[in-house]
């Protein structure tokens, strides 16, 4: 019976790198199960371990009662074969005992489920929390490359499979092994080695056939998972880009893409489900052959006078009890294998390498003087493509420094390095005089506020999105931040005020309104260093001027780094850094750079010319 369990695997398999390889059976069985055991048997929770012990004791008690029931059945039948009053009394007593035993077995099974339910739910909860924890600590590189729908599906399948898998492992496979051994002993004592041997051969054949067909079905199931994830990804991706689909009239294209993926999944599902019929028929041939042979053997013994009618009932009852869990062995085995596959996928997420890590024992960043320094920084997202080439500059405390340059010059990369989403290939980034690679990421990011170009909001109310800037922010802080961000005019117009839902990604708000929410969120955070990453580039001129006025107000008293495309928005900066191909080519204030006649002056002239060529509002309306 042990062969009904998932096949043994290569212990040398490295789960940490398995996401880069073809899915193999070895990472889906014993190593995965071994990896999960600490969640099932937590060292720091004796209460859960006690529940497991109680559940297993109830399993043994239920199995003991189940094994005793056929003898009561046999005794009742043999007693009924006689004609004396005593035989009737004995038969009635045994029938009552049989019924009571069946009830007791059911009661034990349900008490076992009650005792174990919390164990399964807590194990599932802790594993899901660990996966979510890991996802938030993976690098920006991972999240830019991930497919949200597929990652969501992996977590959903992995957590849902745990409960069923545990139930079958502990309460189906293990009790069946116990029952198989016990039935073998009972058959040997009562009927001899012949019936034991026939039962053993039948069970081995049953397990072998079930395993072979189920392995084939597992491949089909794996294909279904891949196609299911692809279909979900296409659906989620299409809905997230709803406006883009509408802009280009691409509804039919999106429907066709989803339909192709869904149709491929349906075909794989049909193959998988059809294979169930083959498995059930193969199992039925094997089990019924043994039942027929065993009962014929008992009838033959009865004809010789060595066995009774009750022995026929005894053999039949034990075989039915034995094959009842074996009848669903294919389903159980498939569920366990699928559970291991789904859990292995979750563990691959957990084992995905964290690109940016805190050093062991790294201290928190303490800022006494909010300066920012890039010291000879070299960086590239991919090998062979360098974005920043030995970049060095300093942003003095309390000043505003702007970074400008052509597209692809590396402006946004500076912001990502400042937040330590990536580590430089060479050089250092210092905040407050501390190398950010030597302090904790949490403390670094707590010291920097950002107003990004695309302010993505949670699908919650206004208050939640503003208060997100600081854990524990109260209503007074939220309202003050909204007032300082010039957001109260909007709030006053809304019937639900701060309780107004902003929609997914904040799509119910205009661009300017989203920017003001982002500013308010940063004000709640109240950081000493402020990063403005092209915060007004997506806005119209009037809204841009309003937002710029707000930004200038909140930048007072803070060290501000402004990344900009429109030079007019940063002309009043204390210092302007001009980048080209990842190198600092010019620096100075606006007037100095114009007088120099270099790249900045060329960009300024071009943008001024573009502004002059823009049609007047009346013309634009026509």
Coordinates of C-alpha atoms in Angstrom, one line a residue:
X1 CA 0.0 0.0 0.0
X2 CA 3.0 2.3 0.6
X3 CA 3.3 2.5 -3.2
X4 CA 0.1 4.4 -3.4
X5 CA 1.9 7.4 -2.0
X6 CA 3.7 9.8 -4.3
X7 CA 6.9 8.2 -5.7
X8 CA 10.2 8.9 -4.0
X9 CA 12.3 11.6 -5.5
X10 CA 15.8 12.8 -5.8
X11 CA 16.8 14.4 -2.5
X12 CA 19.4 16.4 -4.3
X13 CA 16.9 18.5 -6.1
X14 CA 17.3 22.2 -5.4
X15 CA 13.9 23.9 -5.0
X16 CA 15.5 27.3 -5.0
X17 CA 16.3 26.9 -8.7
X18 CA 13.5 24.7 -9.7
X19 CA 11.5 27.6 -11.2
X20 CA 14.1 27.9 -13.9
X21 CA 13.8 24.2 -14.9
X22 CA 11.1 22.0 -16.3
X23 CA 8.7 20.9 -13.6
X24 CA 9.9 17.5 -12.5
X25 CA 8.3 14.9 -10.3
X26 CA 11.1 15.1 -7.7
X27 CA 10.1 18.7 -6.6
X28 CA 6.5 17.7 -6.4
X29 CA 6.6 14.9 -3.9
X30 CA 8.7 14.0 -0.9
X31 CA 10.8 17.2 -0.7
X32 CA 7.6 19.3 -1.0
X33 CA 5.9 17.2 1.7
X34 CA 8.9 17.4 4.0
X35 CA 9.0 21.1 3.5
X36 CA 5.4 21.4 4.5
X37 CA 5.6 19.3 7.7
X38 CA 6.8 22.2 9.9
X39 CA 3.5 24.0 9.1
X40 CA 1.6 20.9 10.1
X41 CA 3.6 20.2 13.2
X42 CA 4.5 23.7 14.5
X43 CA 7.1 23.7 17.2
X44 CA 5.8 26.9 18.8
X45 CA 2.2 25.7 19.1
X46 CA 1.6 22.8 21.4
X47 CA -2.2 23.2 21.2
X48 CA -2.2 22.3 17.5
X49 CA 0.1 19.4 18.1
X50 CA -2.3 18.1 20.8
X51 CA -5.1 18.4 18.3
X52 CA -3.2 16.3 15.8
X53 CA -2.5 13.6 18.5
X54 CA -6.2 13.6 19.4
X55 CA -7.2 13.3 15.8
X56 CA -4.9 10.4 15.2
X57 CA -6.1 8.6 18.3
X58 CA -9.7 9.0 17.0
X59 CA -8.6 7.6 13.7
X60 CA -7.2 4.4 15.4
X61 CA -10.4 4.1 17.5
X62 CA -12.6 4.4 14.5
X63 CA -10.5 1.8 12.6
X64 CA -10.6 -0.6 15.6
X65 CA -14.4 -0.4 15.7
X66 CA -14.6 -0.8 11.9
X67 CA -12.5 -4.0 12.0
X68 CA -14.6 -5.5 14.8
X69 CA -18.0 -4.9 13.0
X70 CA -17.7 -7.8 10.5
X71 CA -17.3 -10.3 13.4
X72 CA -20.6 -9.0 14.9
X73 CA -22.2 -9.4 11.4
X74 CA -20.8 -12.9 11.0
X75 CA -22.0 -13.9 14.5
X76 CA -25.5 -12.6 13.8
X77 CA -25.7 -14.6 10.6
X78 CA -24.4 -17.8 12.2
X79 CA -26.8 -17.4 15.2
X80 CA -29.7 -17.0 12.7
X81 CA -28.7 -20.3 11.1
X82 CA -29.9 -22.1 14.3
X83 CA -33.5 -22.5 15.4
X84 CA -33.2 -22.0 19.2
X85 CA -34.5 -19.1 21.2
X86 CA -31.0 -18.4 22.5
X87 CA -29.8 -18.0 18.8
X88 CA -32.4 -15.4 18.2
X89 CA -31.4 -13.5 21.3
X90 CA -27.7 -13.6 20.4
X91 CA -28.5 -12.5 16.8
X92 CA -30.5 -9.5 18.1
X93 CA -27.7 -8.5 20.5
X94 CA -25.1 -8.8 17.7
X95 CA -27.3 -6.7 15.3
X96 CA -27.7 -4.0 17.9
X97 CA -23.9 -4.1 18.6
X98 CA -23.3 -3.9 14.8
X99 CA -25.5 -0.8 14.5
X100 CA -24.0 0.8 17.6
X101 CA -20.5 0.1 16.2
X102 CA -21.4 1.8 12.9
X103 CA -22.7 4.9 14.8
X104 CA -19.6 4.9 17.0
X105 CA -17.3 4.8 13.9
X106 CA -19.2 7.7 12.3
X107 CA -19.0 9.7 15.6
X108 CA -15.2 9.1 15.9
X109 CA -14.7 10.2 12.3
X110 CA -16.6 13.5 12.8
X111 CA -14.9 14.2 16.2
X112 CA -11.6 13.6 14.4
X113 CA -12.6 16.2 11.7
X114 CA -13.6 18.7 14.5
X115 CA -10.3 18.2 16.3
X116 CA -8.2 18.5 13.1
X117 CA -10.0 21.4 11.3
X118 CA -8.1 24.1 13.1
X119 CA -4.8 22.4 12.3
X120 CA -5.5 22.4 8.6
X121 CA -6.7 26.0 8.5
X122 CA -3.8 27.3 10.6
X123 CA -1.3 25.5 8.4
X124 CA -2.9 26.9 5.3
X125 CA -3.0 30.4 6.8
X126 CA 0.7 30.3 7.8
X127 CA 1.8 29.1 4.4
X128 CA -0.3 31.7 2.5
X129 CA 1.1 34.4 4.8
X130 CA 4.7 33.3 4.1
X131 CA 4.1 33.4 0.3
X132 CA 2.5 36.9 0.5
X133 CA 5.4 38.0 2.8
X134 CA 7.9 36.7 0.2
X135 CA 6.2 38.3 -2.7
X136 CA 6.4 41.8 -1.1
X137 CA 10.1 41.3 -0.5
X138 CA 11.0 40.2 -4.1
X139 CA 12.8 42.7 -6.3
X140 CA 11.1 45.1 -8.6
X141 CA 12.7 43.1 -11.4
X142 CA 10.5 40.1 -10.5
X143 CA 7.3 42.2 -10.2
X144 CA 7.9 43.9 -13.6
X145 CA 8.2 40.4 -15.2
X146 CA 5.5 38.6 -13.3
X147 CA 2.0 37.8 -14.7
X148 CA -0.4 38.9 -12.0
X149 CA -3.1 36.4 -13.0
X150 CA -0.8 33.4 -12.9
X151 CA 0.8 34.3 -9.5
X152 CA -2.7 34.8 -8.1
X153 CA -3.8 31.4 -9.4
X154 CA -0.7 29.7 -8.0
X155 CA -1.5 31.1 -4.5
X156 CA -5.2 30.2 -4.8
X157 CA -4.5 26.6 -5.9
X158 CA -1.8 26.0 -3.4
X159 CA -3.8 27.1 -0.4
X160 CA -6.9 25.3 -1.5
X161 CA -5.1 22.0 -2.0
X162 CA -3.6 21.8 1.4
X163 CA -6.7 21.0 3.4
X164 CA -7.8 18.1 1.0
X165 CA -4.2 16.8 0.8
X166 CA -3.8 16.6 4.5
X167 CA -7.2 15.0 5.0
X168 CA -6.4 12.2 2.5
X169 CA -2.8 11.6 3.7
X170 CA -3.8 11.4 7.4
X171 CA -7.3 10.0 7.3
X172 CA -7.4 7.9 4.1
X173 CA -4.0 6.6 3.2
X174 CA -2.7 5.9 6.7
X175 CA -5.9 4.2 8.0
X176 CA -6.1 2.1 4.8
X177 CA -2.6 0.8 5.4
X178 CA -3.5 -0.1 8.9
X179 CA -6.7 -1.8 7.8
X180 CA -4.9 -3.7 5.0
X181 CA -2.4 -5.2 7.6
X182 CA -5.2 -6.0 10.0
X183 CA -7.3 -7.7 7.3
X184 CA -4.3 -9.7 6.3
X185 CA -3.8 -11.0 9.8
X186 CA -7.5 -11.8 10.2
X187 CA -7.7 -13.7 6.9
X188 CA -4.5 -15.6 7.8
X189 CA -5.9 -16.7 11.2
X190 CA -9.4 -17.6 9.9
X191 CA -8.9 -18.7 6.3
X192 CA -5.2 -19.5 5.7
X193 CA -2.4 -18.1 3.6
X194 CA -4.3 -18.6 0.2
X195 CA -6.8 -15.7 0.8
X196 CA -4.1 -13.5 2.2
X197 CA -1.9 -14.0 -0.9
X198 CA -4.8 -13.4 -3.3
X199 CA -5.7 -10.2 -1.4
X200 CA -2.1 -9.0 -1.5
X201 CA -1.6 -9.7 -5.2
X202 CA -4.9 -7.9 -5.9
X203 CA -4.0 -4.9 -3.9
X204 CA -0.5 -4.6 -5.5
X205 CA -2.1 -4.9 -9.0
X206 CA -4.7 -2.3 -8.0
X207 CA -2.1 0.1 -6.7
X208 CA 0.2 -0.4 -9.7
X209 CA -2.6 0.2 -12.2
X210 CA -4.0 3.2 -10.3
X211 CA -0.5 4.8 -10.0
X212 CA 0.3 4.2 -13.7
X213 CA -3.0 5.7 -15.0
X214 CA -2.9 8.5 -12.4
X215 CA 0.7 9.5 -13.4
X216 CA -0.6 9.9 -17.0
X217 CA -3.6 11.9 -15.7
X218 CA -1.2 14.1 -13.7
X219 CA 0.6 15.2 -16.8
X220 CA -2.8 16.1 -18.3
X221 CA -3.6 18.0 -15.1
X222 CA -0.3 19.9 -15.2
X223 CA -1.1 20.9 -18.8
X224 CA -4.6 22.1 -17.6
X225 CA -3.0 24.2 -14.9
X226 CA -0.7 25.9 -17.4
X227 CA -3.5 26.6 -19.7
X228 CA -5.8 27.7 -16.9
X229 CA -3.2 30.2 -15.7
X230 CA -2.7 31.5 -19.2
X231 CA -6.4 32.0 -19.7
X232 CA -6.7 33.8 -16.4
X233 CA -3.7 36.0 -17.1
X234 CA -5.2 37.1 -20.5
X235 CA -8.5 37.9 -18.9
X236 CA -6.9 39.9 -16.0
X237 CA -4.5 41.7 -18.4
X238 CA -7.3 42.6 -20.8
X239 CA -9.6 43.9 -18.0
X240 CA -6.8 46.0 -16.4
X241 CA -6.2 47.6 -19.8
X242 CA -9.9 48.1 -20.4
X243 CA -9.4 51.7 -21.7
X244 CA -6.6 50.8 -24.0
X245 CA -8.8 48.0 -25.5
X246 CA -11.6 50.5 -26.1
X247 CA -9.2 53.1 -27.6
X248 CA -8.1 50.7 -30.3
X249 CA -11.4 49.0 -30.8
X250 CA -9.7 45.7 -29.9
X251 CA -12.6 43.9 -28.2
X252 CA -12.7 41.2 -30.8
X253 CA -9.0 40.7 -30.6
X254 CA -9.1 40.4 -26.8
X255 CA -12.0 38.0 -27.0
X256 CA -10.2 35.9 -29.5
X257 CA -7.0 35.8 -27.4
X258 CA -9.0 34.7 -24.3
X259 CA -11.2 32.3 -26.3
X260 CA -8.1 30.6 -27.7
X261 CA -6.6 30.1 -24.3
X262 CA -10.0 29.0 -22.8
X263 CA -10.6 26.6 -25.7
X264 CA -7.1 25.0 -25.2
X265 CA -7.9 24.6 -21.5
X266 CA -11.3 23.0 -22.3
X267 CA -9.7 20.4 -24.6
X268 CA -7.1 19.5 -21.9
X269 CA -9.9 19.2 -19.4
X270 CA -11.9 16.9 -21.6
X271 CA -8.9 14.6 -22.0
X272 CA -8.3 14.6 -18.3
X273 CA -11.9 13.9 -17.3
X274 CA -12.3 11.1 -20.0
X275 CA -9.3 9.3 -18.4
X276 CA -11.3 9.0 -15.2
X277 CA -13.5 6.4 -17.0
X278 CA -10.5 4.3 -18.0
X279 CA -9.2 4.4 -14.4
X280 CA -12.6 3.4 -12.9
X281 CA -13.1 0.5 -15.2
X282 CA -9.6 -0.9 -14.6
X283 CA -10.1 -0.6 -10.8
X284 CA -13.5 -2.3 -11.1
X285 CA -12.1 -5.3 -13.0
X286 CA -9.4 -5.9 -10.4
X287 CA -11.6 -5.5 -7.3
X288 CA -14.5 -7.5 -8.5
X289 CA -12.2 -10.3 -9.6
X290 CA -10.9 -10.6 -6.0
X291 CA -14.4 -10.4 -4.5
X292 CA -15.7 -13.2 -6.8
X293 CA -12.6 -15.4 -6.1
X294 CA -12.7 -14.9 -2.4
X295 CA -16.4 -15.6 -2.1
X296 CA -16.1 -18.6 -4.3
X297 CA -13.3 -19.8 -2.0
X298 CA -15.6 -19.4 1.0
X299 CA -18.5 -21.2 -0.7
X300 CA -16.1 -24.1 -1.5
X301 CA -15.1 -24.2 2.2
X302 CA -18.7 -24.1 3.3
X303 CA -19.4 -27.1 1.0
X304 CA -16.6 -29.0 2.6
X305 CA -18.0 -28.1 6.1
X306 CA -14.9 -26.1 7.1
X307 CA -16.6 -22.7 6.9
X308 CA -19.9 -21.3 7.8
X309 CA -22.4 -19.0 6.1
X310 CA -21.2 -16.2 8.5
X311 CA -17.7 -16.7 7.1
X312 CA -19.0 -15.7 3.6
X313 CA -20.5 -12.6 5.1
X314 CA -17.2 -11.9 7.0
X315 CA -15.1 -12.1 3.9
X316 CA -17.5 -10.1 1.8
X317 CA -17.8 -7.4 4.5
X318 CA -14.0 -7.1 5.0
X319 CA -13.3 -6.8 1.2
X320 CA -16.0 -4.2 0.8
X321 CA -14.6 -2.2 3.7
X322 CA -11.1 -2.6 2.3
X323 CA -12.0 -1.6 -1.2
X324 CA -14.2 1.3 -0.3
X325 CA -11.2 3.6 0.4
X326 CA -9.3 1.8 -2.5
X327 CA -12.1 2.6 -4.9
X328 CA -11.2 6.3 -4.6
X329 CA -7.5 5.6 -4.5
X330 CA -7.0 7.1 -7.9
X331 CA -8.9 10.3 -6.9
X332 CA -7.0 10.4 -3.5
X333 CA -3.7 9.8 -5.2
X334 CA -4.4 12.4 -7.8
X335 CA -5.5 14.9 -5.2
X336 CA -2.4 14.3 -3.2
X337 CA -0.1 14.6 -6.3
X338 CA -2.0 17.7 -7.5
X339 CA -1.7 19.1 -4.0
X340 CA 2.0 18.5 -4.0
X341 CA 2.3 20.1 -7.5
X342 CA 0.3 23.2 -6.4
X343 CA 2.3 23.4 -3.1
X344 CA 5.6 23.1 -5.1
X345 CA 4.5 26.1 -7.1
X346 CA 4.0 28.1 -4.0
X347 CA 7.4 27.0 -2.6
X348 CA 9.0 28.1 -5.9
X349 CA 7.6 31.6 -5.2
X350 CA 8.9 31.4 -1.6
X351 CA 12.3 30.3 -3.0
X352 CA 12.6 33.0 -5.6
X353 CA 15.8 34.8 -4.9
X354 CA 15.6 38.1 -3.2
X355 CA 17.8 40.4 -5.3
X356 CA 18.1 43.2 -2.8
X357 CA 18.7 42.1 0.8
X358 CA 19.5 43.8 4.1
X359 CA 22.9 42.9 5.5
X360 CA 22.7 40.8 8.6
X361 CA 22.4 43.1 11.6
X362 CA 21.9 46.2 9.4
X363 CA 21.0 49.2 11.6
X364 CA 18.1 51.6 10.9
X365 CA 18.9 54.8 9.0
X366 CA 19.0 57.8 11.3
X367 CA 19.0 61.0 9.4
X368 CA 20.5 64.0 11.1
X369 CA 21.2 65.9 7.9
X370 CA 18.9 64.9 4.9
X371 CA 21.5 64.9 2.1
X372 CA 21.5 62.6 -1.0
X373 CA 24.8 61.6 -2.7
X374 CA 25.4 59.4 -5.7
X375 CA 29.1 58.5 -5.6
X376 CA 30.4 57.2 -9.0
X377 CA 27.3 55.0 -9.5
X378 CA 27.3 52.5 -12.4
X379 CA 24.1 50.5 -13.1
X380 CA 22.3 48.6 -15.8
X381 CA 19.1 46.5 -15.8
X382 CA 20.6 43.9 -18.1
X383 CA 24.2 42.7 -18.7
X384 CA 25.8 44.6 -21.5
X385 CA 23.3 47.6 -21.3
X386 CA 24.6 50.2 -18.9
X387 CA 22.1 52.9 -17.9
X388 CA 24.2 55.0 -15.5
X389 CA 27.9 55.4 -16.1
X390 CA 29.9 56.6 -13.1
X391 CA 27.3 59.1 -12.0
X392 CA 28.2 61.4 -9.2
X393 CA 26.3 64.3 -7.6
X394 CA 25.1 65.7 -4.3
X395 CA 21.8 67.1 -3.1
X396 CA 22.5 69.4 -0.1
X397 CA 20.1 69.3 2.8
X398 CA 17.1 71.6 2.4
X399 CA 17.7 72.3 -1.2
X400 CA 15.8 71.4 -4.4
X401 CA 17.8 69.6 -7.1
X402 CA 16.3 68.8 -10.5
X403 CA 17.4 66.1 -12.8
X404 CA 16.6 66.5 -16.6
X405 CA 17.8 65.0 -19.8
X406 CA 16.6 63.2 -23.0
X407 CA 14.5 60.1 -22.8
X408 CA 16.7 57.1 -21.8
X409 CA 19.2 59.3 -20.0
X410 CA 18.6 57.4 -16.7
X411 CA 16.4 59.9 -14.8
X412 CA 13.9 57.4 -13.4
X413 CA 16.6 54.9 -12.7
X414 CA 18.0 57.3 -10.1
X415 CA 14.7 57.2 -8.2
X416 CA 14.7 53.4 -8.2
X417 CA 18.2 53.3 -6.9
X418 CA 17.5 55.9 -4.3
X419 CA 14.6 53.7 -2.9
X420 CA 17.0 50.7 -3.3
X421 CA 14.8 48.7 -5.6
X422 CA 18.1 47.8 -7.2
X423 CA 21.7 47.9 -6.0
X424 CA 24.3 49.6 -8.1
X425 CA 26.8 47.5 -10.0
X426 CA 29.5 49.9 -8.8
X427 CA 29.6 53.0 -6.6
X428 CA 27.5 54.0 -3.6
X429 CA 24.2 55.9 -2.9
X430 CA 24.3 57.8 0.4
X431 CA 21.4 59.3 2.3
X432 CA 22.1 61.4 5.3
X433 CA 25.8 60.4 4.9
X434 CA 25.0 56.6 5.2
X435 CA 25.5 54.1 2.5
X436 CA 22.0 52.9 1.9
X437 CA 23.3 49.3 1.3
X438 CA 24.4 49.1 4.9
X439 CA 21.0 50.2 6.5
X440 CA 17.6 48.5 6.6
X441 CA 15.4 49.1 3.5
X442 CA 12.4 49.8 5.7
X443 CA 14.1 52.7 7.5
X444 CA 15.5 54.1 4.2
X445 CA 12.1 54.1 2.5
X446 CA 10.5 55.6 5.6
X447 CA 12.8 58.6 5.1
X448 CA 11.8 59.3 1.5
X449 CA 8.5 60.4 0.1
X450 CA 7.5 60.2 -3.5
X451 CA 5.0 61.8 -5.8
X452 CA 5.2 59.6 -8.9
X453 CA 4.2 60.4 -12.5
X454 CA 1.4 57.7 -12.4
X455 CA -0.2 57.8 -9.0
X456 CA -1.8 54.3 -8.6
X457 CA -4.4 54.2 -5.8
X458 CA -6.0 51.3 -4.0
X459 CA -9.6 50.4 -4.7
X460 CA -10.6 51.8 -1.4
X461 CA -12.0 55.2 -0.2
X462 CA -10.1 58.5 -0.2
X463 CA -9.4 58.4 3.5
X464 CA -7.7 55.0 3.2
X465 CA -5.5 56.1 0.3
X466 CA -4.4 59.3 2.0
X467 CA -3.8 57.6 5.4
X468 CA -1.7 54.9 3.6
X469 CA 1.2 57.3 3.9
X470 CA 1.7 56.5 7.6
X471 CA 0.5 53.5 9.6
X472 CA -2.0 54.7 12.3
X473 CA -2.8 58.0 10.7
X474 CA -6.0 59.4 12.2
X475 CA -8.8 61.5 10.7
X476 CA -7.2 64.8 11.7
X477 CA -4.0 63.9 10.0
X478 CA -5.9 62.8 6.9
X479 CA -7.9 66.0 6.7
X480 CA -4.9 68.3 7.3
X481 CA -3.0 66.5 4.6
X482 CA -5.9 66.9 2.2
X483 CA -6.1 70.6 3.0
X484 CA -2.4 71.1 2.5
X485 CA -2.6 69.2 -0.8
X486 CA -5.4 71.5 -2.0
X487 CA -7.7 68.5 -2.1
X488 CA -10.5 69.8 0.1
X489 CA -12.3 71.5 -2.8
X490 CA -12.9 68.0 -4.3
X491 CA -13.8 66.4 -0.9
X492 CA -16.4 69.1 -0.3
X493 CA -18.1 68.4 -3.6
X494 CA -18.3 64.6 -2.9
X495 CA -21.5 63.4 -1.1
X496 CA -19.5 60.8 0.8
X497 CA -16.5 63.1 1.4
X498 CA -13.5 61.0 2.5
X499 CA -15.6 57.8 2.3
X500 CA -15.8 58.1 -1.5
X501 CA -14.5 55.0 -3.3
X502 CA -11.8 55.9 -5.9
X503 CA -12.2 52.8 -8.1
X504 CA -9.5 50.3 -9.2
X505 CA -6.1 52.1 -9.6
X506 CA -8.0 55.3 -8.8
X507 CA -9.7 55.4 -12.2
X508 CA -12.7 57.3 -10.8
X509 CA -10.5 60.4 -10.2
X510 CA -8.9 62.7 -12.8
X511 CA -5.2 62.8 -13.2
X512 CA -4.9 66.0 -11.2
X513 CA -7.1 64.6 -8.4
X514 CA -5.0 61.5 -8.2
X515 CA -1.8 63.6 -8.0
X516 CA -3.3 65.6 -5.1
X517 CA -4.1 62.3 -3.3
X518 CA -0.5 61.2 -3.8
X519 CA 0.7 64.5 -2.4
X520 CA -1.6 64.2 0.6
X521 CA -0.4 60.7 1.2
X522 CA 3.2 61.9 1.2
X523 CA 2.3 64.7 3.5
X524 CA 0.9 62.2 6.0
X525 CA 4.2 60.3 5.8
X526 CA 6.1 63.6 6.4
X527 CA 9.5 62.5 5.1
X528 CA 12.6 64.7 5.3
X529 CA 13.5 63.8 1.7
X530 CA 11.0 64.2 -1.2
X531 CA 11.3 62.6 -4.7
X532 CA 9.1 64.1 -7.4
X533 CA 9.3 61.7 -10.3
X534 CA 7.8 63.6 -13.3
X535 CA 4.9 64.3 -11.1
X536 CA 3.1 66.7 -13.5
X537 CA 4.1 65.3 -16.9
X538 CA 0.7 63.7 -17.5
X539 CA -1.3 66.8 -16.6
X540 CA -2.7 69.7 -18.6
X541 CA -1.0 73.1 -18.3
X542 CA -3.6 74.6 -15.9
X543 CA -3.7 71.6 -13.6
X544 CA 0.1 71.4 -13.8
X545 CA 0.5 74.9 -12.5
X546 CA -1.9 74.2 -9.6
X547 CA 0.0 71.0 -8.7
X548 CA 3.4 72.8 -9.0
X549 CA 2.2 75.4 -6.6
X550 CA 1.3 72.7 -4.1
X551 CA 4.5 70.9 -4.7
X552 CA 6.6 74.0 -4.1
X553 CA 4.8 74.6 -0.9
X554 CA 5.3 71.1 0.5
X555 CA 9.0 71.0 -0.6
X556 CA 9.8 73.9 1.7
X557 CA 12.1 72.7 4.5
X558 CA 12.7 69.4 2.8
X559 CA 15.5 68.0 0.6
X560 CA 13.8 67.6 -2.8
X561 CA 15.0 65.7 -5.8
X562 CA 12.8 66.5 -8.8
X563 CA 13.0 64.4 -12.0
X564 CA 11.4 66.3 -14.8
X565 CA 10.8 66.2 -18.5
X566 CA 9.3 69.7 -18.9
X567 CA 12.1 72.1 -18.0
X568 CA 9.6 74.9 -17.2
X569 CA 8.5 73.0 -14.1
X570 CA 12.0 73.0 -12.5
X571 CA 13.4 76.3 -13.7
X572 CA 13.4 77.6 -10.1
X573 CA 15.4 74.7 -8.7
X574 CA 18.5 75.5 -6.7
X575 CA 20.5 73.2 -8.9
X576 CA 19.8 71.4 -12.2
X577 CA 21.6 68.2 -13.2
X578 CA 21.6 67.5 -16.9
X579 CA 22.1 63.8 -17.8
X580 CA 22.9 62.3 -21.2
X581 CA 23.4 58.5 -21.7
X582 CA 23.8 58.0 -18.0
X583 CA 26.4 60.6 -17.5
X584 CA 26.3 64.1 -15.9
X585 CA 27.1 66.5 -18.7
X586 CA 26.0 69.8 -17.1
X587 CA 25.0 71.2 -13.7
X588 CA 24.0 74.6 -12.4
X589 CA 20.9 76.8 -12.0
X590 CA 18.6 77.7 -14.8
X591 CA 20.2 81.0 -15.9
X592 CA 23.8 79.6 -15.7
X593 CA 22.8 76.6 -17.9
X594 CA 21.1 78.8 -20.4
X595 CA 24.1 81.1 -20.6
X596 CA 26.4 78.0 -21.2
X597 CA 24.5 77.2 -24.4
X598 CA 24.9 73.4 -24.0
X599 CA 22.4 70.5 -23.9
X600 CA 20.1 72.2 -21.4
X601 CA 19.9 75.4 -23.5
X602 CA 19.1 73.3 -26.5
X603 CA 16.3 71.4 -24.7
X604 CA 14.9 74.6 -23.4
X605 CA 14.8 76.2 -26.8
X606 CA 13.2 73.2 -28.4
X607 CA 10.5 73.0 -25.7
X608 CA 9.9 76.8 -25.9
X609 CA 9.4 76.4 -29.6
X610 CA 6.9 73.5 -29.1
X611 CA 4.9 75.6 -26.7
X612 CA 4.7 78.5 -29.2
X613 CA 3.5 76.1 -31.8
X614 CA 0.7 74.8 -29.7
X615 CA -2.8 76.1 -30.8
X616 CA -4.6 78.6 -28.6
X617 CA -7.4 77.2 -26.5
X618 CA -10.0 78.6 -28.9
X619 CA -8.3 77.0 -31.9
X620 CA -7.9 73.7 -30.1
X621 CA -11.6 73.7 -29.4
X622 CA -12.4 74.1 -33.1

